[in-house]
């Protein structure tokens, strides 16, 4: 049962884009995948929750989080096998844990929490809130960007994750990320 939340072993460098909604994670994921001629793992929750919204006109509920986590890890484990030297992940279970706690009064399912903390990545790229907000059916915290950013940053520090902060336009963010990923690839 719990196996579906676990990362499969791999020798490639794994990088996670991490941060509040509408901060350029997907854009940077796509750019990095192109730069490194590799694949990127999309955010499974986007598809899952958009389908839920389209079919039921409902947003995320606590019982959705484990299926989202399982779907995310299925995608990641599948695409790890197709990656070159680096895998770019648009999100991870630690991000799902942050959203769970932020939306459900500090609650996180123990299974989700266990694997959010056990699964390992070589680098987190924390995306800053200096890009314009883009609303859609799922995004709902345009006035809480600073608080959400602080929550994400504090989570990385609390769990001692290796991370960098990216700010600025698309080109600057890409340059900063590439500089740090290249260092990891040289190790």
Coordinates of N, CA and C in Angstrom, one line a residue:
X1 N 0.8 -1.2 0.0 CA 0.0 0.0 0.0 C 0.9 1.3 0.0
X2 N 1.8 1.4 1.0 CA 2.6 2.6 1.1 C 3.6 2.7 0.0
X3 N 3.9 1.6 -0.7 CA 5.0 1.6 -1.7 C 4.7 2.7 -2.8
X4 N 3.4 3.0 -3.0 CA 3.1 3.9 -4.1 C 3.4 5.3 -3.8
X5 N 3.9 5.6 -2.6 CA 4.3 7.0 -2.2 C 5.8 7.1 -2.1
X6 N 6.5 6.0 -2.4 CA 8.0 6.0 -2.2 C 8.7 6.2 -3.5
X7 N 9.8 6.9 -3.4 CA 10.7 7.1 -4.6 C 11.4 5.8 -4.9
X8 N 11.5 5.5 -6.1 CA 12.3 4.3 -6.5 C 13.8 4.8 -6.6
X9 N 14.7 4.0 -6.2 CA 16.1 4.4 -6.2 C 16.6 4.8 -7.6
X10 N 17.5 5.8 -7.6 CA 18.0 6.3 -8.9 C 19.3 7.0 -8.6
X11 N 20.2 7.0 -9.6 CA 21.5 7.7 -9.5 C 21.5 9.1 -10.1
X12 N 20.4 9.5 -10.7 CA 20.3 10.8 -11.4 C 20.1 11.9 -10.3
X13 N 20.4 13.1 -10.7 CA 20.2 14.3 -9.9 C 18.7 14.7 -10.0
X14 N 18.1 14.8 -8.9 CA 16.7 15.2 -8.8 C 16.5 16.6 -8.3
X15 N 15.8 17.4 -9.0 CA 15.6 18.8 -8.7 C 14.1 19.1 -8.6
X16 N 13.7 19.8 -7.5 CA 12.3 20.1 -7.3 C 12.1 21.6 -7.4
X17 N 11.1 22.0 -8.1 CA 10.6 23.4 -8.1 C 9.6 23.5 -6.9
X18 N 9.7 24.5 -6.1 CA 9.0 24.5 -4.8 C 8.6 25.9 -4.5
X19 N 7.4 26.1 -4.2 CA 6.9 27.4 -3.8 C 5.4 27.6 -4.0
X20 N 4.9 28.8 -3.6 CA 3.5 29.1 -3.7 C 3.0 29.0 -5.1
X21 N 1.7 28.9 -5.2 CA 1.0 28.9 -6.5 C 1.3 30.2 -7.3
X22 N 1.4 30.0 -8.6 CA 1.6 31.2 -9.6 C 2.9 31.9 -9.3
X23 N 4.0 31.1 -9.2 CA 5.3 31.7 -9.0 C 6.3 31.2 -10.1
X24 N 5.8 30.6 -11.1 CA 6.7 30.3 -12.2 C 7.3 28.9 -12.2
X25 N 6.8 28.0 -11.4 CA 7.4 26.7 -11.2 C 7.3 25.9 -12.5
X26 N 6.2 25.9 -13.2 CA 6.0 25.1 -14.4 C 6.8 25.7 -15.5
X27 N 6.8 27.0 -15.6 CA 7.6 27.6 -16.7 C 9.1 27.3 -16.5
X28 N 9.6 27.4 -15.3 CA 11.0 27.1 -15.1 C 11.3 25.6 -15.3
X29 N 10.4 24.7 -14.9 CA 10.5 23.3 -15.1 C 10.7 23.0 -16.6
X30 N 9.9 23.5 -17.4 CA 10.0 23.3 -18.8 C 11.3 23.8 -19.4
X31 N 11.7 25.0 -19.0 CA 13.0 25.6 -19.4 C 14.2 24.7 -19.0
X32 N 14.2 24.2 -17.8 CA 15.3 23.4 -17.3 C 15.3 22.1 -18.1
X33 N 14.2 21.5 -18.3 CA 14.1 20.2 -19.0 C 14.7 20.4 -20.5
X34 N 14.3 21.5 -21.1 CA 14.9 21.8 -22.4 C 16.4 22.0 -22.3
X35 N 16.8 22.8 -21.4 CA 18.2 23.1 -21.2 C 19.1 21.8 -21.1
X36 N 18.6 20.9 -20.2 CA 19.3 19.6 -19.9 C 18.9 18.4 -20.8
X37 N 18.1 18.7 -21.8 CA 17.6 17.6 -22.7 C 17.1 16.4 -21.9
X38 N 16.2 16.7 -21.0 CA 15.7 15.7 -20.2 C 14.2 15.8 -20.1
X39 N 13.6 15.0 -19.3 CA 12.1 15.1 -19.0 C 11.9 15.9 -17.7
X40 N 10.6 16.4 -17.6 CA 10.2 17.0 -16.3 C 8.9 16.4 -15.9
X41 N 8.8 16.3 -14.6 CA 7.6 15.7 -14.0 C 6.5 16.8 -13.7
X42 N 5.4 16.8 -14.4 CA 4.4 17.8 -14.2 C 3.7 17.6 -12.8
X43 N 3.0 18.6 -12.4 CA 2.3 18.6 -11.1 C 1.0 17.8 -11.3
X44 N 1.0 16.6 -10.8 CA -0.2 15.7 -10.9 C -1.5 16.4 -10.4
X45 N -1.3 17.1 -9.3 CA -2.5 17.7 -8.6 C -3.2 18.7 -9.6
X46 N -2.5 19.3 -10.5 CA -3.2 20.2 -11.5 C -4.3 19.5 -12.3
X47 N -3.8 18.4 -12.9 CA -4.8 17.6 -13.7 C -5.9 17.0 -12.8
X48 N -5.5 16.4 -11.7 CA -6.5 15.8 -10.8 C -7.5 16.7 -10.4
X49 N -7.1 17.9 -9.9 CA -8.0 18.9 -9.3 C -8.8 19.6 -10.4
X50 N -8.2 19.8 -11.6 CA -8.9 20.5 -12.7 C -10.1 19.5 -13.1
X51 N -9.8 18.2 -13.2 CA -10.9 17.3 -13.5 C -12.0 17.3 -12.5
X52 N -11.6 17.4 -11.2 CA -12.6 17.4 -10.1 C -13.4 18.7 -10.3
X53 N -12.8 19.8 -10.5 CA -13.5 21.1 -10.7 C -14.4 21.0 -11.9
X54 N -13.9 20.5 -13.0 CA -14.8 20.4 -14.2 C -16.0 19.5 -14.0
X55 N -15.8 18.4 -13.3 CA -16.8 17.4 -13.2 C -17.8 17.6 -12.0
X56 N -17.2 18.2 -10.9 CA -18.0 18.3 -9.7 C -18.2 19.7 -9.2
X57 N -17.4 20.6 -9.8 CA -17.4 22.0 -9.3 C -16.9 22.1 -7.8
X58 N -16.0 21.2 -7.5 CA -15.4 21.1 -6.1 C -13.9 21.4 -6.2
X59 N -13.4 21.9 -5.1 CA -11.9 22.1 -5.0 C -11.4 21.0 -4.2
X60 N -10.1 21.1 -3.9 CA -9.4 20.0 -3.1 C -10.0 19.9 -1.7
X61 N -10.1 18.6 -1.4 CA -10.6 18.2 0.0 C -9.5 17.3 0.6
X62 N -9.5 17.2 1.9 CA -8.5 16.3 2.5 C -8.3 14.9 1.9
X63 N -9.5 14.3 1.6 CA -9.4 12.9 1.0 C -8.7 12.9 -0.3
X64 N -8.5 14.0 -1.0 CA -7.9 14.0 -2.3 C -6.3 13.9 -2.2
X65 N -5.8 14.2 -1.0 CA -4.3 14.4 -0.9 C -3.6 13.1 -1.1
X66 N -4.0 12.0 -0.6 CA -3.3 10.7 -0.8 C -3.4 10.3 -2.3
X67 N -4.5 10.3 -3.0 CA -4.5 10.0 -4.4 C -3.6 11.0 -5.2
X68 N -3.6 12.2 -4.8 CA -2.6 13.2 -5.5 C -1.2 12.7 -5.3
X69 N -0.9 12.4 -4.0 CA 0.5 12.0 -3.7 C 0.9 10.7 -4.5
X70 N 0.0 9.8 -4.5 CA 0.2 8.5 -5.3 C 0.4 8.8 -6.8
X71 N -0.4 9.6 -7.3 CA -0.3 10.0 -8.7 C 1.0 10.7 -9.0
X72 N 1.4 11.6 -8.1 CA 2.7 12.3 -8.3 C 3.9 11.4 -8.3
X73 N 3.9 10.5 -7.4 CA 5.0 9.5 -7.3 C 5.0 8.5 -8.4
X74 N 3.8 8.1 -8.9 CA 3.8 7.3 -10.1 C 4.4 8.0 -11.3
X75 N 4.1 9.2 -11.5 CA 4.7 10.0 -12.6 C 6.2 10.2 -12.4
X76 N 6.6 10.5 -11.2 CA 8.0 10.7 -10.9 C 8.8 9.5 -11.2
X77 N 8.3 8.4 -10.6 CA 9.1 7.1 -10.8 C 9.1 6.7 -12.3
X78 N 8.0 6.9 -13.0 CA 8.0 6.5 -14.4 C 9.0 7.4 -15.2
X79 N 8.9 8.7 -15.0 CA 9.8 9.6 -15.7 C 11.2 9.6 -15.3
X80 N 11.5 9.1 -14.1 CA 12.9 9.0 -13.7 C 13.6 8.0 -14.7
X81 N 12.9 7.0 -15.1 CA 13.5 6.0 -16.0 C 13.8 6.6 -17.4
X82 N 13.2 7.7 -17.8 CA 13.3 8.4 -19.1 C 14.3 9.6 -19.0
X83 N 14.7 10.0 -17.8 CA 15.5 11.2 -17.7 C 16.9 10.9 -18.1
X84 N 17.7 12.0 -18.4 CA 19.1 11.8 -18.7 C 19.8 11.9 -17.4
X85 N 20.7 12.9 -17.2 CA 21.4 13.0 -15.9 C 20.7 13.7 -14.8
X86 N 19.6 14.4 -15.2 CA 18.9 15.2 -14.2 C 17.4 15.0 -14.5
X87 N 16.6 15.0 -13.4 CA 15.1 15.0 -13.5 C 14.6 16.2 -12.8
X88 N 13.8 16.9 -13.5 CA 13.2 18.2 -13.0 C 11.7 17.8 -12.6
X89 N 11.4 18.1 -11.3 CA 10.1 17.8 -10.8 C 9.4 19.2 -10.5
X90 N 8.2 19.3 -11.1 CA 7.5 20.6 -10.9 C 6.9 20.7 -9.4
X91 N 7.0 19.6 -8.7 CA 6.5 19.6 -7.3 C 7.0 18.3 -6.6
X92 N 6.7 18.1 -5.4 CA 7.0 16.9 -4.7 C 6.0 16.7 -3.5
X93 N 6.1 15.7 -2.8 CA 5.2 15.4 -1.7 C 5.4 16.4 -0.5
X94 N 6.5 17.0 -0.4 CA 6.7 18.0 0.6 C 5.9 19.2 0.3
X95 N 5.7 19.6 -0.9 CA 4.9 20.7 -1.3 C 3.4 20.3 -1.0
X96 N 3.0 19.1 -1.3 CA 1.7 18.7 -1.0 C 1.4 18.7 0.5
X97 N 2.4 18.4 1.3 CA 2.3 18.5 2.8 C 2.1 20.0 3.2
X98 N 2.8 20.9 2.6 CA 2.7 22.3 2.9 C 1.2 22.7 2.6
X99 N 0.7 22.4 1.5 CA -0.6 22.8 1.1 C -1.7 22.1 2.1
X100 N -1.4 20.9 2.5 CA -2.3 20.2 3.4 C -2.4 21.0 4.7
X101 N -1.2 21.3 5.2 CA -1.2 22.1 6.5 C -1.8 23.5 6.4
X102 N -1.5 24.1 5.3 CA -2.0 25.5 5.1 C -3.5 25.6 4.9
X103 N -4.1 24.6 4.3 CA -5.5 24.6 4.0 C -6.3 23.9 5.1
X104 N -5.7 22.9 5.8 CA -6.5 22.1 6.7 C -6.0 22.2 8.1
X105 N -5.8 23.4 8.5 CA -5.5 23.8 9.9 C -4.3 23.0 10.5
X106 N -3.3 22.9 9.8 CA -2.1 22.2 10.3 C -2.1 20.7 10.2
X107 N -3.2 20.2 9.6 CA -3.3 18.7 9.5 C -2.6 18.2 8.2
X108 N -1.9 17.1 8.4 CA -1.3 16.3 7.2 C -1.5 14.9 7.5
X109 N -2.0 14.1 6.6 CA -2.2 12.7 6.7 C -0.8 12.1 7.1
X110 N -0.7 11.2 8.1 CA 0.6 10.6 8.5 C 1.3 9.9 7.4
X111 N 0.6 9.3 6.5 CA 1.3 8.6 5.4 C 1.9 9.6 4.4
X112 N 1.2 10.7 4.1 CA 1.7 11.7 3.3 C 2.9 12.4 3.9
X113 N 2.8 12.6 5.2 CA 3.9 13.3 5.9 C 5.2 12.4 5.9
X114 N 5.0 11.1 6.2 CA 6.1 10.1 6.2 C 6.9 10.2 4.9
X115 N 6.2 10.1 3.8 CA 6.9 10.0 2.5 C 7.4 11.4 2.0
X116 N 6.7 12.5 2.4 CA 7.1 13.8 2.1 C 8.5 14.1 2.8
X117 N 8.7 13.5 3.9 CA 10.0 13.6 4.6 C 11.1 12.6 4.3
X118 N 10.6 11.4 3.8 CA 11.6 10.4 3.5 C 12.1 10.5 2.0
X119 N 11.3 10.9 1.1 CA 11.7 11.0 -0.3 C 12.8 12.1 -0.4
X120 N 13.8 11.9 -1.2 CA 15.0 12.8 -1.2 C 15.2 13.4 -2.6
X121 N 15.7 14.6 -2.6 CA 16.0 15.3 -3.8 C 17.3 16.0 -3.5
X122 N 18.0 16.3 -4.6 CA 19.4 16.9 -4.5 C 19.3 18.4 -4.3
X123 N 18.3 19.0 -4.9 CA 18.1 20.5 -4.8 C 16.7 20.9 -4.9
X124 N 16.3 21.8 -4.1 CA 15.0 22.5 -4.2 C 15.3 23.9 -4.7
X125 N 14.4 24.3 -5.7 CA 14.5 25.6 -6.2 C 13.2 26.3 -5.7
X126 N 13.4 27.2 -4.8 CA 12.3 28.0 -4.2 C 12.0 29.2 -5.1
X127 N 10.8 29.3 -5.6 CA 10.4 30.3 -6.5 C 9.8 31.5 -5.7
X128 N 10.3 32.7 -6.0 CA 9.9 33.9 -5.3 C 8.6 34.4 -5.9
X129 N 7.9 35.3 -5.2 CA 6.6 35.8 -5.5 C 6.7 37.1 -6.3
X130 N 7.8 37.3 -7.0 CA 8.0 38.6 -7.8 C 7.6 38.5 -9.2
X131 N 6.7 37.4 -9.6 CA 6.1 37.4 -10.9 C 4.6 37.7 -10.7
X132 N 4.0 38.2 -11.8 CA 2.6 38.5 -11.7 C 1.7 37.3 -11.4
X133 N 0.7 37.5 -10.5 CA -0.3 36.5 -10.2 C -1.1 36.2 -11.5
X134 N -1.3 34.9 -11.7 CA -2.2 34.5 -12.8 C -3.2 33.6 -12.3
X135 N -4.4 34.0 -12.2 CA -5.5 33.3 -11.7 C -6.0 32.2 -12.6
X136 N -6.6 31.2 -12.1 CA -7.3 30.1 -12.8 C -8.3 29.5 -11.9
X137 N -8.9 28.3 -12.4 CA -9.9 27.7 -11.6 C -9.5 27.2 -10.2
X138 N -8.2 26.9 -10.1 CA -7.6 26.3 -8.9 C -6.9 27.2 -7.9
X139 N -6.3 28.2 -8.5 CA -5.6 29.2 -7.6 C -6.5 30.1 -6.8
X140 N -6.2 30.2 -5.5 CA -7.2 30.9 -4.7 C -6.5 31.8 -3.6
X141 N -5.2 32.0 -3.6 CA -4.6 32.8 -2.5 C -3.8 34.0 -3.1
X142 N -4.4 34.8 -3.9 CA -3.6 36.0 -4.5 C -3.2 37.0 -3.4
X143 N -3.9 37.1 -2.3 CA -3.6 38.0 -1.3 C -2.8 37.5 -0.1
X144 N -2.4 36.2 -0.3 CA -1.6 35.6 0.8 C -0.3 35.1 0.3
X145 N 0.2 35.7 -0.8 CA 1.4 35.2 -1.4 C 2.6 35.3 -0.4
X146 N 2.8 36.4 0.3 CA 3.9 36.5 1.2 C 3.8 35.5 2.3
X147 N 2.7 35.3 2.9 CA 2.5 34.3 4.0 C 2.8 32.9 3.4
X148 N 2.3 32.6 2.2 CA 2.6 31.2 1.7 C 4.1 31.1 1.3
X149 N 4.7 32.1 0.8 CA 6.1 32.0 0.5 C 6.9 31.7 1.8
X150 N 6.6 32.4 2.9 CA 7.3 32.2 4.1 C 7.1 30.8 4.6
X151 N 5.9 30.3 4.5 CA 5.6 28.9 4.9 C 6.5 27.9 4.1
X152 N 6.6 28.1 2.8 CA 7.4 27.2 2.0 C 8.9 27.3 2.4
X153 N 9.4 28.5 2.5 CA 10.8 28.7 2.9 C 11.1 28.1 4.3
X154 N 10.2 28.4 5.2 CA 10.4 27.8 6.6 C 10.4 26.3 6.6
X155 N 9.6 25.7 5.7 CA 9.5 24.2 5.6 C 10.8 23.7 5.1
X156 N 11.4 24.3 4.1 CA 12.7 23.9 3.6 C 13.8 24.0 4.7
X157 N 13.7 25.0 5.4 CA 14.7 25.2 6.5 C 14.5 24.2 7.7
X158 N 13.2 24.1 8.0 CA 12.9 23.2 9.1 C 13.4 21.7 8.9
X159 N 13.2 21.3 7.6 CA 13.6 19.9 7.3 C 15.0 19.8 6.6
X160 N 15.8 20.9 6.7 CA 17.2 20.9 6.3 C 17.3 20.5 4.8
X161 N 16.5 21.0 4.0 CA 16.6 20.7 2.5 C 17.6 21.7 1.9
X162 N 18.4 21.1 1.0 CA 19.3 21.9 0.2 C 18.5 22.7 -0.8
X163 N 18.5 24.1 -0.7 CA 17.7 24.9 -1.6 C 18.4 26.2 -2.0
X164 N 17.9 26.7 -3.1 CA 18.3 28.0 -3.6 C 17.0 28.8 -3.8
X165 N 17.1 30.1 -3.8 CA 16.0 31.0 -4.1 C 16.2 31.6 -5.5
X166 N 15.2 31.5 -6.3 CA 15.3 32.2 -7.6 C 14.3 33.4 -7.7
X167 N 14.8 34.5 -8.2 CA 14.0 35.7 -8.3 C 14.2 36.3 -9.7
X168 N 13.4 37.3 -10.1 CA 13.6 38.0 -11.3 C 12.8 37.4 -12.5
X169 N 13.2 37.8 -13.7 CA 12.5 37.3 -14.9 C 12.9 35.9 -15.2
X170 N 12.3 35.4 -16.3 CA 12.6 34.0 -16.7 C 14.0 33.7 -17.0
X171 N 14.7 34.6 -17.7 CA 16.1 34.4 -18.0 C 17.0 34.3 -16.8
X172 N 16.8 35.3 -15.8 CA 17.6 35.3 -14.6 C 17.3 34.0 -13.8
X173 N 16.1 33.6 -13.6 CA 15.8 32.4 -12.9 C 16.4 31.2 -13.5
X174 N 16.4 31.1 -14.8 CA 17.0 29.9 -15.5 C 18.5 30.0 -15.3
X175 N 19.1 31.1 -15.4 CA 20.6 31.2 -15.2 C 21.0 30.8 -13.8
X176 N 20.3 31.2 -12.8 CA 20.6 30.9 -11.4 C 20.4 29.4 -11.2
X177 N 19.3 28.8 -11.7 CA 19.1 27.4 -11.5 C 20.1 26.6 -12.2
X178 N 20.5 26.9 -13.4 CA 21.5 26.2 -14.2 C 22.8 26.2 -13.5
X179 N 23.2 27.3 -12.9 CA 24.5 27.5 -12.2 C 24.5 26.4 -11.1
X180 N 23.5 26.3 -10.3 CA 23.5 25.4 -9.2 C 23.3 23.9 -9.6
X181 N 22.5 23.7 -10.6 CA 22.4 22.3 -11.1 C 23.7 21.8 -11.7
X182 N 24.4 22.6 -12.4 CA 25.6 22.3 -13.0 C 26.6 21.8 -12.0
X183 N 26.7 22.5 -10.8 CA 27.6 22.2 -9.7 C 27.2 20.8 -9.2
X184 N 26.0 20.4 -9.1 CA 25.6 19.1 -8.7 C 26.0 18.0 -9.7
X185 N 25.9 18.3 -11.0 CA 26.2 17.4 -12.0 C 27.7 17.1 -12.1
X186 N 28.5 18.0 -11.6 CA 30.0 17.9 -11.7 C 30.5 17.0 -10.5
X187 N 29.7 16.8 -9.5 CA 30.1 16.1 -8.3 C 30.3 14.6 -8.6

